[in-house]
Short mmCIF file of C-alpha atoms in Angstrom, two decimals:
data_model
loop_
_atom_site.label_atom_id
_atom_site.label_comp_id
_atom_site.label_asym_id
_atom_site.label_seq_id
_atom_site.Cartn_x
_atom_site.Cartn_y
_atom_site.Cartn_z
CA UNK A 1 14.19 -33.79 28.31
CA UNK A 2 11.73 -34.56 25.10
CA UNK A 3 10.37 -31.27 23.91
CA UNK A 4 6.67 -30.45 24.55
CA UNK A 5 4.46 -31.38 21.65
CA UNK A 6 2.99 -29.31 19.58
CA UNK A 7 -0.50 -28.59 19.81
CA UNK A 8 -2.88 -26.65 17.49
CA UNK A 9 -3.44 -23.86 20.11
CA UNK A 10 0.51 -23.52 20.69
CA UNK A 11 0.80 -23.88 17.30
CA UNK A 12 -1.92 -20.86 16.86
CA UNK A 13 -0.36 -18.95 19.57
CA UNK A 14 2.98 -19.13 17.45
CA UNK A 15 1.71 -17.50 14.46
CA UNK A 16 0.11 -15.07 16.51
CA UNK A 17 3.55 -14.66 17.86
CA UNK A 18 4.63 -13.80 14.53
CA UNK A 19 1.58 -12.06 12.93
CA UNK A 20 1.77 -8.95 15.86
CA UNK A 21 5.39 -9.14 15.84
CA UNK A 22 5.08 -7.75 11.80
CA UNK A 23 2.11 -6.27 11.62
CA UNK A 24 1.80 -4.05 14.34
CA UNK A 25 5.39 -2.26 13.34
CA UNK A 26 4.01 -2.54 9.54
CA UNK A 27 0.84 -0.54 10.51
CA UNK A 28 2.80 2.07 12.01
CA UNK A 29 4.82 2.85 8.92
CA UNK A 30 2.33 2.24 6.65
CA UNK A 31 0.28 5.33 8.75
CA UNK A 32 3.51 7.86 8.48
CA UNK A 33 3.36 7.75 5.01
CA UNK A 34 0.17 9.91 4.34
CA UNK A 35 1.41 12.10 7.49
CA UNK A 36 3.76 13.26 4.99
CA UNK A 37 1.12 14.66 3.17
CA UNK A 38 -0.85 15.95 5.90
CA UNK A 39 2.35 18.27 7.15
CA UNK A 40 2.49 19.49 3.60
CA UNK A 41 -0.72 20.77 3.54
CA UNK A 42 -0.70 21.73 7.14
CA UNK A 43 2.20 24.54 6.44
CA UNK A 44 1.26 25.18 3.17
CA UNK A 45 -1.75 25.71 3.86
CA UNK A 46 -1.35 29.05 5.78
CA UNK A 47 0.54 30.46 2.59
CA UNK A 48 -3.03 30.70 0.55
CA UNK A 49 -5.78 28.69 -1.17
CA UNK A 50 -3.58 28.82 -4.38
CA UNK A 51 -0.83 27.17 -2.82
CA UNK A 52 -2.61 24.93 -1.38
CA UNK A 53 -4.74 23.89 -4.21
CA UNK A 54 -1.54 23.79 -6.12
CA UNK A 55 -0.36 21.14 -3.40
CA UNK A 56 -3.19 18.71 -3.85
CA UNK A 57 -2.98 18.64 -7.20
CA UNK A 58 1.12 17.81 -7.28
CA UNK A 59 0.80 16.05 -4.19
CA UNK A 60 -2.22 13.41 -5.85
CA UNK A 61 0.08 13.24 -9.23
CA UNK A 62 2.89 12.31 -6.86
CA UNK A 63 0.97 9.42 -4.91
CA UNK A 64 -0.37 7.90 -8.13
CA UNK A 65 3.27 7.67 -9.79
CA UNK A 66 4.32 5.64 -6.69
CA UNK A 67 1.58 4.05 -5.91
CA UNK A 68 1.95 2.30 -9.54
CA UNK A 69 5.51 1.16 -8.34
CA UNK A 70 4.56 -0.62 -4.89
CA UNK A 71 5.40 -4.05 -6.58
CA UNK A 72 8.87 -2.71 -5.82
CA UNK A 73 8.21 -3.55 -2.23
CA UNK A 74 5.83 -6.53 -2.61
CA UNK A 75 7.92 -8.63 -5.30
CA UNK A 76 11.05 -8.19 -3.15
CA UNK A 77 9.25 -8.98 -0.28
CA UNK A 78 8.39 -12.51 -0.93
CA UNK A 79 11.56 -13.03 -3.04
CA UNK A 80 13.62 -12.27 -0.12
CA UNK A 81 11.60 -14.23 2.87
CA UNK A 82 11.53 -17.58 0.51
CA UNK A 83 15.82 -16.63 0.54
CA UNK A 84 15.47 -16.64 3.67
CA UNK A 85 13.76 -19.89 4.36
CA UNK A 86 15.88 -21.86 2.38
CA UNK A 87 18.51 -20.75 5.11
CA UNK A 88 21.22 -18.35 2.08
CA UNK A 89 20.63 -14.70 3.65
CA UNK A 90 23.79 -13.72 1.02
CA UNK A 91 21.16 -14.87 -1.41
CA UNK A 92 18.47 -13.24 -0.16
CA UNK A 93 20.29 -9.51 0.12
CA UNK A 94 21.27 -10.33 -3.45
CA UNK A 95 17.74 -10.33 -4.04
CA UNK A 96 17.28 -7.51 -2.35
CA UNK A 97 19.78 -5.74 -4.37
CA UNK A 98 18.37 -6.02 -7.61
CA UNK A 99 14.97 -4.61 -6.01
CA UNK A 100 17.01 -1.51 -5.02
CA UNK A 101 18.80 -1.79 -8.29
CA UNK A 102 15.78 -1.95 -9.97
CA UNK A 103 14.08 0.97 -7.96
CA UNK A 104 16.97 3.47 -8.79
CA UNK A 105 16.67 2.67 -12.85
CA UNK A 106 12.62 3.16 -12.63
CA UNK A 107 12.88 6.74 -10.63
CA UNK A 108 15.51 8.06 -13.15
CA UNK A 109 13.37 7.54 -15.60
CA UNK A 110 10.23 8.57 -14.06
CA UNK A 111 12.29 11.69 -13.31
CA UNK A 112 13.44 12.61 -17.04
CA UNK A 113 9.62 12.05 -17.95
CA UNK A 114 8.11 13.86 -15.21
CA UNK A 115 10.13 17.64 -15.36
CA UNK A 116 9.02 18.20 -18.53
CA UNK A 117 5.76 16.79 -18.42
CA UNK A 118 4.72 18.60 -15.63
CA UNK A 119 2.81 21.94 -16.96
CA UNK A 120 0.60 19.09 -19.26
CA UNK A 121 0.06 16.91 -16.33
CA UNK A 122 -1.26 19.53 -13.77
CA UNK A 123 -3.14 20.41 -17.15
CA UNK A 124 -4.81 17.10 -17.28
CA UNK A 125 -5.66 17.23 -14.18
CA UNK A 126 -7.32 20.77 -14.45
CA UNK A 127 -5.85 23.47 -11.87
CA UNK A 128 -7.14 26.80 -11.86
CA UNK A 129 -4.87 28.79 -13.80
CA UNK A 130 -3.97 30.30 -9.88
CA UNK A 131 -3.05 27.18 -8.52
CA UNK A 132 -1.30 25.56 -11.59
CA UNK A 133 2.37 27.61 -11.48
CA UNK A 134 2.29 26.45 -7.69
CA UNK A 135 1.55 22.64 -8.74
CA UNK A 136 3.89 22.78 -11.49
CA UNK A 137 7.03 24.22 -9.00
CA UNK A 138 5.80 21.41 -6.77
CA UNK A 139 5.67 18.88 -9.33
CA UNK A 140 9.10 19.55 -10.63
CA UNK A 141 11.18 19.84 -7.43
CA UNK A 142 9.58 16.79 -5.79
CA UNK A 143 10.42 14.69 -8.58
CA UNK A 144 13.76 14.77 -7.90
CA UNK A 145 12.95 12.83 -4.63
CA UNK A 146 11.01 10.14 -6.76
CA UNK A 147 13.93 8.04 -7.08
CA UNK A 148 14.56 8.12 -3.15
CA UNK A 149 11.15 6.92 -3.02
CA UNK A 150 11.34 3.72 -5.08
CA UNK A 151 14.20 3.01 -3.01
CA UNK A 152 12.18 2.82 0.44
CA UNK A 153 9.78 0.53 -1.40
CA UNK A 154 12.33 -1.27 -2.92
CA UNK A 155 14.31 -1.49 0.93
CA UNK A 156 11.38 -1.87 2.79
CA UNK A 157 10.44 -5.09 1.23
CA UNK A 158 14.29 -6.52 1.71
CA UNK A 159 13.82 -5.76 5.41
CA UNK A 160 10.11 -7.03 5.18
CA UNK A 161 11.58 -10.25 3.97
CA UNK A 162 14.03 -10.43 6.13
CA UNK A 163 11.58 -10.45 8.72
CA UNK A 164 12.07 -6.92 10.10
CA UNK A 165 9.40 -4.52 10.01
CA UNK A 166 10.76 -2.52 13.42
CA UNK A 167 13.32 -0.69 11.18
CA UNK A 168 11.18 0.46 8.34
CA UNK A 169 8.89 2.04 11.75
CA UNK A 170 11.86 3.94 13.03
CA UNK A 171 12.87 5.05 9.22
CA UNK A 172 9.36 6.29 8.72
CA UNK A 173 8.98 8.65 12.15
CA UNK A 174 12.47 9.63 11.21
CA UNK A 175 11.76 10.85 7.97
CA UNK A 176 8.31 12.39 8.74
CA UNK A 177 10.19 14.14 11.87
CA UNK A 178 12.57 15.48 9.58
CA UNK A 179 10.05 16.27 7.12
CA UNK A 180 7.82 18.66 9.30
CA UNK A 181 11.18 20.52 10.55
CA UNK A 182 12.47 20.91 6.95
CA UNK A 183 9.30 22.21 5.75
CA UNK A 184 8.99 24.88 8.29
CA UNK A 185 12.27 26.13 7.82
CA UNK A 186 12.46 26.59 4.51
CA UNK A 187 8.58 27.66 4.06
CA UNK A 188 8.94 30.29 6.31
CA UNK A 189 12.23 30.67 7.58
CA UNK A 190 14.42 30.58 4.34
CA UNK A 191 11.18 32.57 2.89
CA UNK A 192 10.96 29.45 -0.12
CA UNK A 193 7.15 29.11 0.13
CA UNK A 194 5.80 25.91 -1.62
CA UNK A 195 9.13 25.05 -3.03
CA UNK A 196 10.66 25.04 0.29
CA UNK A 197 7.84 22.71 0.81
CA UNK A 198 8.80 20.80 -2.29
CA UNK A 199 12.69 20.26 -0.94
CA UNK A 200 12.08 20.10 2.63
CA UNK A 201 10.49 16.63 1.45
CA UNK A 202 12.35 15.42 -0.88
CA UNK A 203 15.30 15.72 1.53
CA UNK A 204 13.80 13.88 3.52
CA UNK A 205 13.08 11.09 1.53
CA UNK A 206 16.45 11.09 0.45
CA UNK A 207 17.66 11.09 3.94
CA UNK A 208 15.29 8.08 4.84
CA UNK A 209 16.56 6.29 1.92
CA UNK A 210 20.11 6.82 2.22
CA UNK A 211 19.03 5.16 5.86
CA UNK A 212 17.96 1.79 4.30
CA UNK A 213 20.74 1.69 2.22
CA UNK A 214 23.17 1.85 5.43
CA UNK A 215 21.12 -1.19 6.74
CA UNK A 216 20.96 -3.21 3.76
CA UNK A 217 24.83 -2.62 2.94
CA UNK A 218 25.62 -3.66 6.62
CA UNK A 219 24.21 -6.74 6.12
CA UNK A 220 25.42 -7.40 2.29
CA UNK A 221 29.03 -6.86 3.83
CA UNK A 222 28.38 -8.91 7.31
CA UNK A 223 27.15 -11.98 4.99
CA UNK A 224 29.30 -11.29 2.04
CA UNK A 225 26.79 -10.41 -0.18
CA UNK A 226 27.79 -8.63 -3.53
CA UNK A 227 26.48 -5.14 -3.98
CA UNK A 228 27.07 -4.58 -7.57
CA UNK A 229 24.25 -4.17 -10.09
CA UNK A 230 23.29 -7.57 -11.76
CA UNK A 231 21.36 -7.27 -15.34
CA UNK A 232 19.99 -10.76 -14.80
CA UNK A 233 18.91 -10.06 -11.31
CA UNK A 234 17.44 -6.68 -12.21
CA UNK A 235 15.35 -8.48 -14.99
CA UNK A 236 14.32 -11.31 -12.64
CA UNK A 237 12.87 -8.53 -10.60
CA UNK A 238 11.26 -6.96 -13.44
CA UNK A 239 9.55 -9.72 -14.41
CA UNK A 240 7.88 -10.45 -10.88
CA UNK A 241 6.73 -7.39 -10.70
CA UNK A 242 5.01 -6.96 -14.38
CA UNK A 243 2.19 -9.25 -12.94
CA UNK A 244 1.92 -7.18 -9.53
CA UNK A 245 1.99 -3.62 -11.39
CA UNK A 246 -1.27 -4.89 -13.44
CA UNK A 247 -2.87 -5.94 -10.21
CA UNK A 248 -2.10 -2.21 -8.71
CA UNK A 249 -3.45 -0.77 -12.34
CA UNK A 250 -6.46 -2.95 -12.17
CA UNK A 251 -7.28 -1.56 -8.30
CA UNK A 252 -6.54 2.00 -9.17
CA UNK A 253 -8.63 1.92 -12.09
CA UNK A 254 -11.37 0.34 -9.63
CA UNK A 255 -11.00 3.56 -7.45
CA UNK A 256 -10.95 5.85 -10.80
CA UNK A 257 -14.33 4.70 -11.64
CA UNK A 258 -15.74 4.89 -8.51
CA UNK A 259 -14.69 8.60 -7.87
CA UNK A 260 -15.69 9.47 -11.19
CA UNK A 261 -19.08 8.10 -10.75
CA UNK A 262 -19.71 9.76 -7.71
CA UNK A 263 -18.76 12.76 -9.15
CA UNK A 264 -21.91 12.65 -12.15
CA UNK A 265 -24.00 11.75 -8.68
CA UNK A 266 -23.91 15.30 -7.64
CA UNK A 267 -22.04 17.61 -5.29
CA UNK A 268 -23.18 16.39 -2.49
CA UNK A 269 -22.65 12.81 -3.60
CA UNK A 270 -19.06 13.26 -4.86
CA UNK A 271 -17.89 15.16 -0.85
CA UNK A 272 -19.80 12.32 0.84
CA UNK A 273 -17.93 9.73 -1.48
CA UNK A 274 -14.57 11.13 -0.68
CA UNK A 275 -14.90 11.24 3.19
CA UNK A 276 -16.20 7.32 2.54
CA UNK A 277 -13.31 6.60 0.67
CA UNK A 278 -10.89 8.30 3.14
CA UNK A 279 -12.35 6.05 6.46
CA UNK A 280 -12.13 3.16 3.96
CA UNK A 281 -8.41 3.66 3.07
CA UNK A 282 -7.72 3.96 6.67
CA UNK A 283 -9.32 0.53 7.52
CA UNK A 284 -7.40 -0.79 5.13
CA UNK A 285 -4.12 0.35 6.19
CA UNK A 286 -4.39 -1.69 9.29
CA UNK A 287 -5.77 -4.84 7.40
CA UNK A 288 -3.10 -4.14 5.34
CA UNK A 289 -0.38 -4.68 8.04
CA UNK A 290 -1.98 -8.03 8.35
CA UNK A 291 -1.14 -9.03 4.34
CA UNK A 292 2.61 -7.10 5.00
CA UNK A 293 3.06 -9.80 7.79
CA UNK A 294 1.63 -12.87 6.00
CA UNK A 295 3.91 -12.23 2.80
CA UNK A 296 6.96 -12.09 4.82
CA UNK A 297 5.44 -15.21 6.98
CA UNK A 298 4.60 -17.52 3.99
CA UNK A 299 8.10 -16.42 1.64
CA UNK A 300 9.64 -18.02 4.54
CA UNK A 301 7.79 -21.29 5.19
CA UNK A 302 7.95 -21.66 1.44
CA UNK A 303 11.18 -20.82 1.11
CA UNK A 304 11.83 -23.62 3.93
CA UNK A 305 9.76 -26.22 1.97
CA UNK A 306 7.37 -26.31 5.06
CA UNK A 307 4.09 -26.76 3.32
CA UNK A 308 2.07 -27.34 6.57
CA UNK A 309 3.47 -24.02 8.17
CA UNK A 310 2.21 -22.03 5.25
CA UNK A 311 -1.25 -23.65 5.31
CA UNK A 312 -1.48 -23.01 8.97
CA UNK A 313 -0.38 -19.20 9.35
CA UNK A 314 -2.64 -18.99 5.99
CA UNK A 315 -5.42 -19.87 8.15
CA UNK A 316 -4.52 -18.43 11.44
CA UNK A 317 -3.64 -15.22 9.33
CA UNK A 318 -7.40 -15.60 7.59
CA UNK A 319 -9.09 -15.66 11.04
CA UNK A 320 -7.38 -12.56 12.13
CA UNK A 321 -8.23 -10.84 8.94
CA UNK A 322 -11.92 -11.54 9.88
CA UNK A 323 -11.77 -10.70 13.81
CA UNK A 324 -10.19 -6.96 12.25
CA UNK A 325 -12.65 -6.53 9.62
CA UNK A 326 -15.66 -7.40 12.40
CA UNK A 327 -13.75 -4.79 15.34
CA UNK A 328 -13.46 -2.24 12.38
CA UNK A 329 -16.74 -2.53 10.99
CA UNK A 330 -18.15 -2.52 14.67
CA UNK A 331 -15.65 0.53 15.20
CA UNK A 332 -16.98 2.45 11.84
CA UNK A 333 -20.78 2.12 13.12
CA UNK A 334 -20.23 3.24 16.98
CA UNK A 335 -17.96 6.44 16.27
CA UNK A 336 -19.87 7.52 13.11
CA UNK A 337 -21.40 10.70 15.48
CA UNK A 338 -17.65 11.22 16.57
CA UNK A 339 -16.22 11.41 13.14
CA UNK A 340 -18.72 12.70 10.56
CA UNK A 341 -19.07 16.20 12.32
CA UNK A 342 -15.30 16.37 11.77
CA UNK A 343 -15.51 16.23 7.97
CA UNK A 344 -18.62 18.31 7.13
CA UNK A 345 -21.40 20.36 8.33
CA UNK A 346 -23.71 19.89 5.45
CA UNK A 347 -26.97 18.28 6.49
CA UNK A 348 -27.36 17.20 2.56
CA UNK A 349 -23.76 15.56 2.68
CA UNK A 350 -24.55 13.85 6.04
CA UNK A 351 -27.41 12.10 4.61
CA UNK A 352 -25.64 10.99 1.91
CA UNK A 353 -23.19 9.73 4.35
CA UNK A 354 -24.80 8.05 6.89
CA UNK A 355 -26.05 5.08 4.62
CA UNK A 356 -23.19 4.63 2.48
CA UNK A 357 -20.60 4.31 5.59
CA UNK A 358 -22.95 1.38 6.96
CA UNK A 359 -22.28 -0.21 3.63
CA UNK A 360 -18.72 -0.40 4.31
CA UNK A 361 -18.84 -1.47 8.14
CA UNK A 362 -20.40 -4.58 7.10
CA UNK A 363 -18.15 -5.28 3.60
CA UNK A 364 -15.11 -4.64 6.55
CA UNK A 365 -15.32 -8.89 7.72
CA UNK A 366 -15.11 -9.21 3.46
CA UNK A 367 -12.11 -6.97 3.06
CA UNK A 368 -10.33 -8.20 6.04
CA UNK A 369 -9.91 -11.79 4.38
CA UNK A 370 -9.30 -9.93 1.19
CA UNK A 371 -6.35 -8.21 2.19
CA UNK A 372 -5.17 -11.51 3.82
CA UNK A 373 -5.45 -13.61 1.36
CA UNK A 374 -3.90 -10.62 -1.32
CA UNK A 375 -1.02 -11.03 1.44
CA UNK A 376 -0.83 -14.83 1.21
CA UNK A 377 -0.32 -15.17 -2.31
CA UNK A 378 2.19 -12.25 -2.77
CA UNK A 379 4.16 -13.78 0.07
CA UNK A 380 3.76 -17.24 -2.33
CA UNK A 381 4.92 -15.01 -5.84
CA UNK A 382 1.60 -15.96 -7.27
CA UNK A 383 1.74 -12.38 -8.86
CA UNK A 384 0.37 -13.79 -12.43
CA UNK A 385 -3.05 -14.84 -10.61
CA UNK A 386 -3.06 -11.81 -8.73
CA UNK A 387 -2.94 -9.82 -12.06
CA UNK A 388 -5.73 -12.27 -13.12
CA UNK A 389 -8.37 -11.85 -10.53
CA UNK A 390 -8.44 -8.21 -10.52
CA UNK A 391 -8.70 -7.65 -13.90
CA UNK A 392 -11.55 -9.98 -13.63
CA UNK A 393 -13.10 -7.90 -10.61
CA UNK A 394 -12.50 -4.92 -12.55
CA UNK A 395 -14.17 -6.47 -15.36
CA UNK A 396 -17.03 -6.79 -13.40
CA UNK A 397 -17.07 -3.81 -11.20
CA UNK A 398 -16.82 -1.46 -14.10
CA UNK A 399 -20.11 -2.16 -15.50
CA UNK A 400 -22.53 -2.19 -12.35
CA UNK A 401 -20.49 0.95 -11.27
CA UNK A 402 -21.01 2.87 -14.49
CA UNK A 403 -24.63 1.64 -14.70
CA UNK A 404 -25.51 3.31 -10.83
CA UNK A 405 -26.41 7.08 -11.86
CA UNK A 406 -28.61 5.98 -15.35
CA UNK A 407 -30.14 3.56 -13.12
CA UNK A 408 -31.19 6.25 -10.60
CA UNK A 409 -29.05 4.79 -7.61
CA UNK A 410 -26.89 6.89 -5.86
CA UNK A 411 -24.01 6.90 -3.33
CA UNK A 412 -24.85 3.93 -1.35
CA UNK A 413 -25.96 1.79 -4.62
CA UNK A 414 -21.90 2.40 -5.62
CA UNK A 415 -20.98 1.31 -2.49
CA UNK A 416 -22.99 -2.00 -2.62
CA UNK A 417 -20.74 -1.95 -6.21
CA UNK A 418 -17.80 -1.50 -4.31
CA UNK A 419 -18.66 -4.36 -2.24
CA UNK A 420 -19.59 -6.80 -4.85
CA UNK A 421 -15.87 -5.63 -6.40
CA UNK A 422 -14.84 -6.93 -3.03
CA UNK A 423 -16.86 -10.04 -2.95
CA UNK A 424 -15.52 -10.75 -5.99
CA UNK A 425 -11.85 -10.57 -5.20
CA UNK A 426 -12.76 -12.85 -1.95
CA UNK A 427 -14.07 -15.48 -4.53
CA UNK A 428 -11.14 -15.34 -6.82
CA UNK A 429 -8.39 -15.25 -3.72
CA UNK A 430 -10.48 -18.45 -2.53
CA UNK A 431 -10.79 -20.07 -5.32
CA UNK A 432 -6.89 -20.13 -5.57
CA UNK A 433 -6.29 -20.58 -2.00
CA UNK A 434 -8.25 -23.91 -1.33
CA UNK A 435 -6.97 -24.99 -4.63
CA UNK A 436 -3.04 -25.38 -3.30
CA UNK A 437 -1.77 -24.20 -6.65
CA UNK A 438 -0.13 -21.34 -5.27
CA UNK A 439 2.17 -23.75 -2.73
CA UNK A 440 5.70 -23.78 -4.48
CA UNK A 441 8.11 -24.72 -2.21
CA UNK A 442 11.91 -23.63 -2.55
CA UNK A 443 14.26 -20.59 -2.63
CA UNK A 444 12.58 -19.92 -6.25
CA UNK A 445 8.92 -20.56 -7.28
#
């Protein structure tokens, strides 16, 4: 019997297919990781302000370090899924080796830099002299676990590329499961305090990477894939990422600013900015999922040599990144009485709010193509454009953002700065997009 042909709207229902399939698992895990950091405070918390203060501080020092090293999952991400394409899964666990490789070097020395650094870091960062022993203890323990860390990035995009974004889910509600236990019992019931805290995660993280590992060495030994560190390799992977760890710089420096100049906006500027901020990291978390699923979807057609399949989930994948942003921004303006009430009281801070949010439920449509198109052209290894185009949006961001308070503006005017930083990525990502540069075909751009 002659199969049926294929016709755009099975052709759109395929990616579709695909696109839940990976996102919707991706979202999932991508929500348990600040759950870690809500337990934390949750049980520290009811030690005292001091502990708790001392918890933020580590706990923000923490995020930033590994936050800096997400190329770790995005580089072997794409790497692997264009392995995969080209039909060699040895190759592409190979790949995926020298991430993990690669990861394992990085937290070692991120480890040996952070113990001893820790008193001038919380420092820098300027805890009360109550709260700073309690960051400090924090600080130090927890960087034992940074190396476990860099290894779930690291495995999470080999399983990413692979096309499996179920297991990282389970890893993740296994680990923050075992986090909240750990944390109670030795917080209160081994009498530890905050450095019961401190180990209760990082064995945590050590048991959820030691979990990858048993995945990813299953499959190295079912398809005969060496395991053994490769110097080549582990520079190969080094390199891709160089481009990608600019673009994260470039974005966190973005979010520096921004923070900073809400901060010379006044009190009630600077709380209203931060519970802004946190609504708008959440939205992007699930458009996020979306750019998880299209690098693992175009590394493959790539990988394959299937130039028309990456053109078409790159559009598909676009559309969907603008029906999110529209149900998000839509979402953002109809709860806004459900959810402000939650984060403050303050009838000044409210104010501030109100306009500033509405900002960001109509930049949502912008962001959602954003993220996608971020996704694309990771999942493509176009990392040296990426690097590119945000140090150009930062270029231009940093300026308008710096110039809001002498200009008289306040919270809102930074958020119309935010959304220019936005509009300027989307022009950038376009640019590149219609321009079919970043279509390299092969196992290897």
């Amino acid at each position: 019997m002659t199969p049926a042909p294929t016709t755009p709207r099975t052709g759109r229902r395929r990616h579709d297919r695909e696109i839940v399939a990976l996102a919707v698992p991706a979202f999932g895990a991508l929500v348990a990781e600040p759950l870690f950091v809500m337990v934390d405070s949750a049980i520290v918390g009811h030690l005292g302000t001091p502990q708790l203060a001392g918890l933020g501080i580590a706990a923000a020092l923490l995020m930033t370090a590994v936050s800096i090293f997400v190329f770790l999952a995005y580089a072997t991400t794409a790497a692997v899924a264009r392995r995969v394409g080209a039909g060699d899964l040895p190759a592409a666990i190979r790949q995926g080796m020298d991430g993990i490789w690669l990861a394992l070097l990085l937290g070692a020395v991120v480890v040996v830099l952070a113990i001893p650094s820790a008193p001038w870091l919380v420092d820098v960062f300027g805890a009360s002299d109550t709260a700073a022993p309690y960051a400090i203890t924090y600080l130090r323990i927890s960087s034992f676990g940074i190396p476990a860390m860099l290894v779930v990035l690291a495995a999470t995009g080999v399983l990413r590329g692979l096309q499996d974004t179920r297991t990282p889910l389970y890893v993740a509600i296994g680990g923050f499961t075992a986090n909240g236990i750990l944390n109670v019992v030795l917080v209160y019931g081994a009498g530890l305090g905050i450095a019961g805290s401190a180990w209760g995660t990082v064995m945590a993280q050590v048991g959820m990477a030691v979990a990858y590992l048993i995945v990813v060495v299953r499959g190295a030994r079912k398809h005969g894939a060496s395991l053994r560190p490769d110097a080549a390799g582990i520079r190969a992977s080094a390199r891709a990422g160089v481009p990608l760890l600019v673009r994260t710089l470039s974005l966190r420096a973005v979010l520096m600013i921004a923070t900073a100049v809400a901060a010379r906006l006044g009190d009630s500027d600077i709380a209203a900015h931060q519970i802004v901020l946190s609504l708008w990291s959440l939205t992007a978390f699930a458009l996020d999922a979306i750019a998880i699923a299209g690098q693992a979807i175009i590394g493959r057609y790539l990988g394959a040599g299937d130039e028309k399949g990456a053109r078409e989930a790159c559009r598909r994948m676009v559309e969907w990144g603008i029906g999110c942003g529209i149900a998000l921004g839509a979402l953002i303006i109809l709860a806004r009485p459900l959810f402000i009430p939650l984060f403050t009281s303050d009838p000044a801070v409210k104010d501030t709010l109100l306009p500033a949010l509405l900002v960001v439920a109509l930049s949502q449509p912008i962001a959602g193509v954003v993220f996608v198109l971020d996704g694309v052209l990771m999942g493509a290894g176009d990392g040296r454009y990426l690097a590119w185009a945000m140090l150009v949006t930062l270029a231009v961001f940093a300026p308008v953002a710096l110039l809001v308070p002498s200009l008289g503006g306040g919270l809102t005017a930074l958020w119309w700065a935010m959304t220019l930083m936005m509009a300027v990525r989307l022009i950038t990502l376009w640019v590149r997009t219609r321009s079919g540069r970043w279509i390299v075909t092969g196992a290897t751009r």
